[in-house]
CSV table of C-alpha atoms in Angstrom, one decimal:
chain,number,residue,atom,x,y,z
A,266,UNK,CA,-12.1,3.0,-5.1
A,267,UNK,CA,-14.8,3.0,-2.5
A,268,UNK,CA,-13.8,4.6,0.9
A,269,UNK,CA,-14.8,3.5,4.6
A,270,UNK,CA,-18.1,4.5,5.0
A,271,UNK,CA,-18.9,3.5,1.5
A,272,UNK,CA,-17.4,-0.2,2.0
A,273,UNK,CA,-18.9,-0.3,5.7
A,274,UNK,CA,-22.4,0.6,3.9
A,275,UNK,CA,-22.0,-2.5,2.0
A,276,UNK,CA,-20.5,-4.7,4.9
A,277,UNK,CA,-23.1,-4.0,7.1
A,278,UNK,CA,-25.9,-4.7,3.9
A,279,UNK,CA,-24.3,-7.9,3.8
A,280,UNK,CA,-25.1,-9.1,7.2
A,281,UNK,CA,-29.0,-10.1,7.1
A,282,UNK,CA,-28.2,-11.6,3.5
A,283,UNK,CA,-25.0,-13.9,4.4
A,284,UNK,CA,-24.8,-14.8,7.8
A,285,UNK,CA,-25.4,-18.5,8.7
A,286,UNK,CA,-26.1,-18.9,5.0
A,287,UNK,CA,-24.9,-21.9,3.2
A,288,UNK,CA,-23.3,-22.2,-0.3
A,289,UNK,CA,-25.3,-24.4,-2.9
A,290,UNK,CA,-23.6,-23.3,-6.3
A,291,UNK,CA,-21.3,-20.1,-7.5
A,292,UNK,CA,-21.6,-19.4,-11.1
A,293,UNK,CA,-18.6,-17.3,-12.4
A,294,UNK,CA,-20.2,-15.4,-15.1
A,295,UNK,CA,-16.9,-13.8,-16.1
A,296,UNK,CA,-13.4,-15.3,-15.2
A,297,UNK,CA,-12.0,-12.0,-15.0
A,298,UNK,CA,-13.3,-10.9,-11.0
A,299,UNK,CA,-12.0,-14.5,-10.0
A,300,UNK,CA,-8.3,-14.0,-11.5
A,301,UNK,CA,-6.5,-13.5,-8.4
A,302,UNK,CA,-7.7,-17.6,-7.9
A,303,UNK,CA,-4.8,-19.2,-9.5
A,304,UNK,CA,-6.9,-22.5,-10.1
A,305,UNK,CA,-9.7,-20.9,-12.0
A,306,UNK,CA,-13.0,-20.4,-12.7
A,307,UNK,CA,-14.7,-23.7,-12.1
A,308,UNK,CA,-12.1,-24.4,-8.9
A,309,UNK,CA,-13.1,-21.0,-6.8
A,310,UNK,CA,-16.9,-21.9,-7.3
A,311,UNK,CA,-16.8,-25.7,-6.7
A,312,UNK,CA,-14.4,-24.7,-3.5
A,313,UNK,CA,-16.9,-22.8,-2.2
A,314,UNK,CA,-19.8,-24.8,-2.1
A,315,UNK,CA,-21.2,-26.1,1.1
A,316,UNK,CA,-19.5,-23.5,3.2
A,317,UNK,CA,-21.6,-21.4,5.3
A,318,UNK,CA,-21.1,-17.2,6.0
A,319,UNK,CA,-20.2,-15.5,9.6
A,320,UNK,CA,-20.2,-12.1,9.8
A,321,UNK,CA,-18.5,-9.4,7.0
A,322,UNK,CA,-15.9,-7.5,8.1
A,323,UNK,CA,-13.7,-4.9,7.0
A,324,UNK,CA,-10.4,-3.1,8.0
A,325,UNK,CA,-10.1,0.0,6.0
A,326,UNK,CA,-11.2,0.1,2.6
A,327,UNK,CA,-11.5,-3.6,2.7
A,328,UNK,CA,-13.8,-6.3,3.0
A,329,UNK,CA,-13.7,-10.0,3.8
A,330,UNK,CA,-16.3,-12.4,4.1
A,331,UNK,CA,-16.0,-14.9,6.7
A,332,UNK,CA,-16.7,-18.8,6.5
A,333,UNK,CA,-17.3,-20.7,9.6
A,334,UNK,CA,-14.3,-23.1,9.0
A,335,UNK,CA,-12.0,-20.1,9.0
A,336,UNK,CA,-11.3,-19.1,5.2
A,337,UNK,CA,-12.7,-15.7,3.6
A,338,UNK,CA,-13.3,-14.7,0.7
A,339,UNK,CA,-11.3,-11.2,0.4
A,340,UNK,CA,-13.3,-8.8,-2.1
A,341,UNK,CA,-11.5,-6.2,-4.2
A,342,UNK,CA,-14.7,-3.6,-4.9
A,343,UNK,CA,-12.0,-1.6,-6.9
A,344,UNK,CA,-13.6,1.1,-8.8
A,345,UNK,CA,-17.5,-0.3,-9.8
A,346,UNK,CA,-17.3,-3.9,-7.8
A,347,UNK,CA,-21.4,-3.9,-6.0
A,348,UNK,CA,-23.0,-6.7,-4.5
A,349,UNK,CA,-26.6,-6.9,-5.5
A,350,UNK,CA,-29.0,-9.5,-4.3
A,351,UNK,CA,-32.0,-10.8,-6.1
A,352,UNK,CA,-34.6,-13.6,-5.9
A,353,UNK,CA,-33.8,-16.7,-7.9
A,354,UNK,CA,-34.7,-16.6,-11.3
A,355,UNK,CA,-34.7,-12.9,-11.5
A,356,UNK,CA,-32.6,-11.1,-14.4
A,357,UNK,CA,-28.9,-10.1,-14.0
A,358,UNK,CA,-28.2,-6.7,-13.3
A,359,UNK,CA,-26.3,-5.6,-16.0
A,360,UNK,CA,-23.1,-6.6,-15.5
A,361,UNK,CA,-23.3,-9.4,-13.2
A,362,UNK,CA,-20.0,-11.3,-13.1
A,363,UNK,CA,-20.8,-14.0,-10.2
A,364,UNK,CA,-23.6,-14.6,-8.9
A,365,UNK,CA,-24.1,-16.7,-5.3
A,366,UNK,CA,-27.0,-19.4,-4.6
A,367,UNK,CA,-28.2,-20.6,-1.3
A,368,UNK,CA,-29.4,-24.3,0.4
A,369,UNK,CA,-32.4,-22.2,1.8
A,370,UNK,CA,-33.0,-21.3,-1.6
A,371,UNK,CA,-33.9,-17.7,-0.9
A,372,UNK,CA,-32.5,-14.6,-2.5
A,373,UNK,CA,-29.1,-15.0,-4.1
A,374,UNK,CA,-25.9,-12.6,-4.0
A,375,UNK,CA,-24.6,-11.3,-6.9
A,376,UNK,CA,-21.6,-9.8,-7.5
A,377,UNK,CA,-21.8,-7.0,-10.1
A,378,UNK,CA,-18.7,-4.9,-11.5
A,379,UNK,CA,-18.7,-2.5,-14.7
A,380,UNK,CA,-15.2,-1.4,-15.3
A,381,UNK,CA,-13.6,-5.0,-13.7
A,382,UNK,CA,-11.4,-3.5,-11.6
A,383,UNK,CA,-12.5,-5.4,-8.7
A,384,UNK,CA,-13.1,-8.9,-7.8
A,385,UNK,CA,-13.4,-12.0,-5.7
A,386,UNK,CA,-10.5,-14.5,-4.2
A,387,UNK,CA,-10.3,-17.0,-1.5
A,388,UNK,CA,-8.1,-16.2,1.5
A,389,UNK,CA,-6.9,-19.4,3.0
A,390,UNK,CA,-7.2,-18.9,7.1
A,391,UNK,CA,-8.2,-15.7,6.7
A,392,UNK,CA,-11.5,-15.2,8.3
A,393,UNK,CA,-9.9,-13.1,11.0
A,394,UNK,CA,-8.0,-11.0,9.0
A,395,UNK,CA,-6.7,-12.2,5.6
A,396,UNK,CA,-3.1,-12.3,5.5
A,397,UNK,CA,-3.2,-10.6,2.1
A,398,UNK,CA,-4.2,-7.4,4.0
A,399,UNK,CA,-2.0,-7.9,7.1
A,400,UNK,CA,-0.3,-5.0,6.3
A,401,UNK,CA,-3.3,-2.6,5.9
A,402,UNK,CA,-3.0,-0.1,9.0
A,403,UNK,CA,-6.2,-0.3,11.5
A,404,UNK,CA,-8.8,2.4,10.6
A,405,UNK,CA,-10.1,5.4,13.1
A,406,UNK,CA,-13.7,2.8,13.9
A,407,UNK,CA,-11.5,-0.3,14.8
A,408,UNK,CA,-11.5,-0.3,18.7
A,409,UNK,CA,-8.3,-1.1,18.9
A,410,UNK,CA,-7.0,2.4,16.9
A,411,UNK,CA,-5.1,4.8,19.4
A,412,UNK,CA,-5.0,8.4,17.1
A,413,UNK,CA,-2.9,9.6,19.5
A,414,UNK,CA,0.0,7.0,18.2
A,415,UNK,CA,-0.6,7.3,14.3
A,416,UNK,CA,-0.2,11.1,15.0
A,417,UNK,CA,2.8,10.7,16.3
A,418,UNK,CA,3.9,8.2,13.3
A,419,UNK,CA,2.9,11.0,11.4
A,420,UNK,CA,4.8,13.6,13.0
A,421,UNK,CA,7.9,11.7,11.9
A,422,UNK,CA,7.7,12.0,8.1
A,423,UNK,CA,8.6,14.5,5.9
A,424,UNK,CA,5.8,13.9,3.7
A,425,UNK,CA,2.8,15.7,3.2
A,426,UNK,CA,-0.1,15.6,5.3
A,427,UNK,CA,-2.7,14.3,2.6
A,428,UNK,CA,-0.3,11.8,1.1
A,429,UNK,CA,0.1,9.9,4.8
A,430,UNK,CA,-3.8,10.4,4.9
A,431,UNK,CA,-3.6,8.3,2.2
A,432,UNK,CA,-1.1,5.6,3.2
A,433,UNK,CA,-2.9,2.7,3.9
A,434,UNK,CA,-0.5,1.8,6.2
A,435,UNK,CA,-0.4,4.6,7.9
A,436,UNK,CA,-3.9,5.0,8.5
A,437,UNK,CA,-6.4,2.9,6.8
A,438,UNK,CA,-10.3,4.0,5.3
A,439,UNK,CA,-9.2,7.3,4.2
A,440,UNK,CA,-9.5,8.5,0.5
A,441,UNK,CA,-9.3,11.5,-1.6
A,442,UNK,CA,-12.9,12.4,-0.6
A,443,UNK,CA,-12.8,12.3,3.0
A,444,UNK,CA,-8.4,13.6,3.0
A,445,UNK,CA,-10.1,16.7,0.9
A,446,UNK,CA,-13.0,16.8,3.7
A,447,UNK,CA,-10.7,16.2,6.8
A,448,UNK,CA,-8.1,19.0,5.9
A,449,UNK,CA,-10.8,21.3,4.9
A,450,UNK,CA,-12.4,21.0,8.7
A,451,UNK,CA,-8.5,21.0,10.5
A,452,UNK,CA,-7.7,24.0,8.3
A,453,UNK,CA,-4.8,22.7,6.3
A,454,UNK,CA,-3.0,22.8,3.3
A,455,UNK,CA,-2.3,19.1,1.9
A,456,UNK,CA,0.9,19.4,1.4
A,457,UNK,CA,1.4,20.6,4.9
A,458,UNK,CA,4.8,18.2,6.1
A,459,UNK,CA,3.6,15.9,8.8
A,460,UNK,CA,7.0,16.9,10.1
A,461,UNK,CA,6.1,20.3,10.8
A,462,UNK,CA,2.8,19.3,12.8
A,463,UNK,CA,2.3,19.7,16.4
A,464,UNK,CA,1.0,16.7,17.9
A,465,UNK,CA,-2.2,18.4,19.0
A,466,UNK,CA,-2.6,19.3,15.2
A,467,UNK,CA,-2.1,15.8,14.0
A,468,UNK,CA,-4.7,14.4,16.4
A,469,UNK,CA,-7.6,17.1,15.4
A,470,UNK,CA,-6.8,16.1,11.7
A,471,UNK,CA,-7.0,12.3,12.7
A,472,UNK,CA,-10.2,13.2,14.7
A,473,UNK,CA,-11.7,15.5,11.8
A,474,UNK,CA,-11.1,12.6,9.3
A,475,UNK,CA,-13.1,10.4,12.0
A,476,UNK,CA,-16.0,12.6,12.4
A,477,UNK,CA,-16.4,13.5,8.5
A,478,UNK,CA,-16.8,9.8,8.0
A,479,UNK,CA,-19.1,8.9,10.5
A,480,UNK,CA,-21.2,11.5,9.0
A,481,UNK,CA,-20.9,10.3,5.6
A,482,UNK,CA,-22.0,6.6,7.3
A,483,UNK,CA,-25.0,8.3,8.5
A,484,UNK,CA,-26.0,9.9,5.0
A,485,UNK,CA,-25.4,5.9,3.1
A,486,UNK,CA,-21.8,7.4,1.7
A,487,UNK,CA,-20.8,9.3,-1.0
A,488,UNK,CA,-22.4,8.7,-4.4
A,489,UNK,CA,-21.6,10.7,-7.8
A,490,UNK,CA,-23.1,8.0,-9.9
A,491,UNK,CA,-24.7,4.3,-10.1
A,492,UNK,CA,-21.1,3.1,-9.7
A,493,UNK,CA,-21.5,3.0,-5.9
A,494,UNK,CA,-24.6,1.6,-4.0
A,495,UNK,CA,-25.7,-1.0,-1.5
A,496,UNK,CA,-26.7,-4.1,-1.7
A,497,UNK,CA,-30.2,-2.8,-2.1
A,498,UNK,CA,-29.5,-0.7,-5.1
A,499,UNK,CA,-29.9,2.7,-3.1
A,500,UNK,CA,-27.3,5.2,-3.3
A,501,UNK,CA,-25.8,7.6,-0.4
A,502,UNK,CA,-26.5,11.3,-0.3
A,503,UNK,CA,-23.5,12.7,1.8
A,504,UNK,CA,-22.1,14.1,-1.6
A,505,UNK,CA,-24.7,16.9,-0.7
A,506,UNK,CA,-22.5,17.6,2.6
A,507,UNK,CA,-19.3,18.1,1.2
A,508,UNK,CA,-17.7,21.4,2.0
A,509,UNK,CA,-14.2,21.4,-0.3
A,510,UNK,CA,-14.2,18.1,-2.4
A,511,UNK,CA,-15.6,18.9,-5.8
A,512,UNK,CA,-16.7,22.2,-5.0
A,513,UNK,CA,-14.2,24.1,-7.1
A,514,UNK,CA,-15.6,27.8,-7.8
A,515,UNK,CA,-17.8,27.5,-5.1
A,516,UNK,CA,-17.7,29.9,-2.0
A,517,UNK,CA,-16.1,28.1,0.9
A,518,UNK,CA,-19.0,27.3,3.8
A,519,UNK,CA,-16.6,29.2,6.3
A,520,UNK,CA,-15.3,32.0,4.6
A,521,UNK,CA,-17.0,32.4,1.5
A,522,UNK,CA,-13.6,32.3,-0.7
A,523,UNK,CA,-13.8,30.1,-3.9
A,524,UNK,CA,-12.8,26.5,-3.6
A,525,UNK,CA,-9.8,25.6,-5.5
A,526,UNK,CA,-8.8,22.8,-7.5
A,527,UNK,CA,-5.3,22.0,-8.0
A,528,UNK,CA,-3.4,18.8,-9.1
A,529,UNK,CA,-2.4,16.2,-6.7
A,530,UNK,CA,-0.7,12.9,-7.3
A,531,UNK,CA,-2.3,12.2,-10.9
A,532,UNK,CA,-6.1,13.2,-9.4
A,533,UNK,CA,-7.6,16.7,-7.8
A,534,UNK,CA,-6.9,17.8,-4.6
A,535,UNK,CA,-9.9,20.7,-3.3
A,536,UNK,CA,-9.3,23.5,-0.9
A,537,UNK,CA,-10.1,26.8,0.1
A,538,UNK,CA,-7.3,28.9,-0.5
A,539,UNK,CA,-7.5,31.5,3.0
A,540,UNK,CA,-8.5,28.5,5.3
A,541,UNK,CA,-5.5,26.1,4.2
A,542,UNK,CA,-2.8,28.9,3.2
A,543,UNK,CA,0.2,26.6,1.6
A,544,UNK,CA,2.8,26.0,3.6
A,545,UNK,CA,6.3,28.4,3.6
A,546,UNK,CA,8.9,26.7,2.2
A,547,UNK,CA,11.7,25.5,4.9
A,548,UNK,CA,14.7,28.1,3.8
């Protein structure tokens, strides 16, 4: 699934395309991204005809898109889920599963998704944040995140410190890419208890998890393959940057030991083996 900086590419893609943009049709190509609309197919288009965009937004890994009379629809990019847009009358990408016309008849969104993972719903009320996702903790760019208080929710559990990285509602944005990234720059070892962490610690691994992802937003995201790019069709580059994920074999930037790859909660977890020693075990 797409991480923060990779979802805020596309949010922020959206905004000269959507915003004050009025509905004229929605084809669902494919009833499959519109399951999660218990009505069907032919209700979510003809329900969402006539309405006009506000601004995207996004907590997290997700992503909304506000109407002006106060629904959303909530998008789930899952693995391969891309928006796309595209004059009328141009081709389908390949795999185009809905695809979005406007009143002002200029270029159209289209919502393409190769796996299926993903998809589109409407979230009644929920242009300021969809109560499907009201549980979704806020994410290190929302102004209102205070690291100083997630640390110190982290310094309460006995889990380890990549797994709460991961908690969604713990702290929300973070994947394996950037948890790999974030550790590697605060120098520790994922499985690290968030117990055992000073507070100080916990912050600088909050704020390293921060600053990795701002870079990646400056370098378009991370992109392996065509699975992930804007709504342009351009891919991000910050896959050149990484220092730890993927790197396995590879001297570390800061030490020059080989990365390591070792199994973590059915994926890979990457580190260098002097920076982030494993933790003793508690006798």
């Amino acid at each position: 699934m797409p991480e923060l900086p990779e979802v805020e590419v596309v949010r922020a893609g959206l905004i000269p395309h959507l915003v004050g943009r009025r509905i004229a049709a929605v084809e669902v190509l494919h009833p499959r991204p519109v399951r999660r609309h218990l009505a069907g197919p032919d209700d979510f288009a003809a329900t969402l005809v006539g309405r006009e965009f506000a601004e995207p937004r996004r907590r997290g890994k997700y992503l909304w898109l506000p109407f002006v009379d106060g629904d959303a629809v909530l998008v789930h990019l899952g693995m391969s889920g891309q928006f796309r847009t595209a004059e009328p009358g141009l081709a389908d990408a390949r795999n185009t599963r809905v695809r979005f016309s406007f009143n002002d008849g200029g270029h159209e969104l289209r919502f393409v998704d190769q796996r299926m993972f993903g998809g589109l719903s409407l979230s009644v009320g929920g242009a300021e944040l969809p109560p499907e996702i009201a549980h979704i903790a806020l994410d290190p760019f929302d102004p209102a995140y205070s690291p100083a208080d997630v640390a110190r929710r982290i310094r309460t559990r006995r889990s380890g410190i990549k797994r709460l990285l991961l908690d969604q509602t713990v702290v929300s944005g973070i994947g394996n890419i950037y948890a790999d990234e974030a550790l590697w720059r605060a120098r520790l070892h994922y499985d690290k208890p968030g117990e055992s962490l000073t507070q100080r610690a916990a912050v600088d691994v909050l704020t390293a998890a921060r600053d990795v992802m701002a870079d990646a937003l400056d370098q378009g995201g991370t992109s392996f393959d065509a699975l992930y790019v804007n709504v342009n069709g351009e891919s991000g580059y910050f896959d050149r940057s990484l220092n730890a994920y993927g790197q396995e074999g590879l001297p570390c930037p800061r030490c020059g030991t080989p990365i390591r790859r070792e199994a973590f909660m059915n994926r890979s977890s990457y580190r260098c083996p002097r920076c982030q020693r494993r933790p003793r075990k508690a006798s």
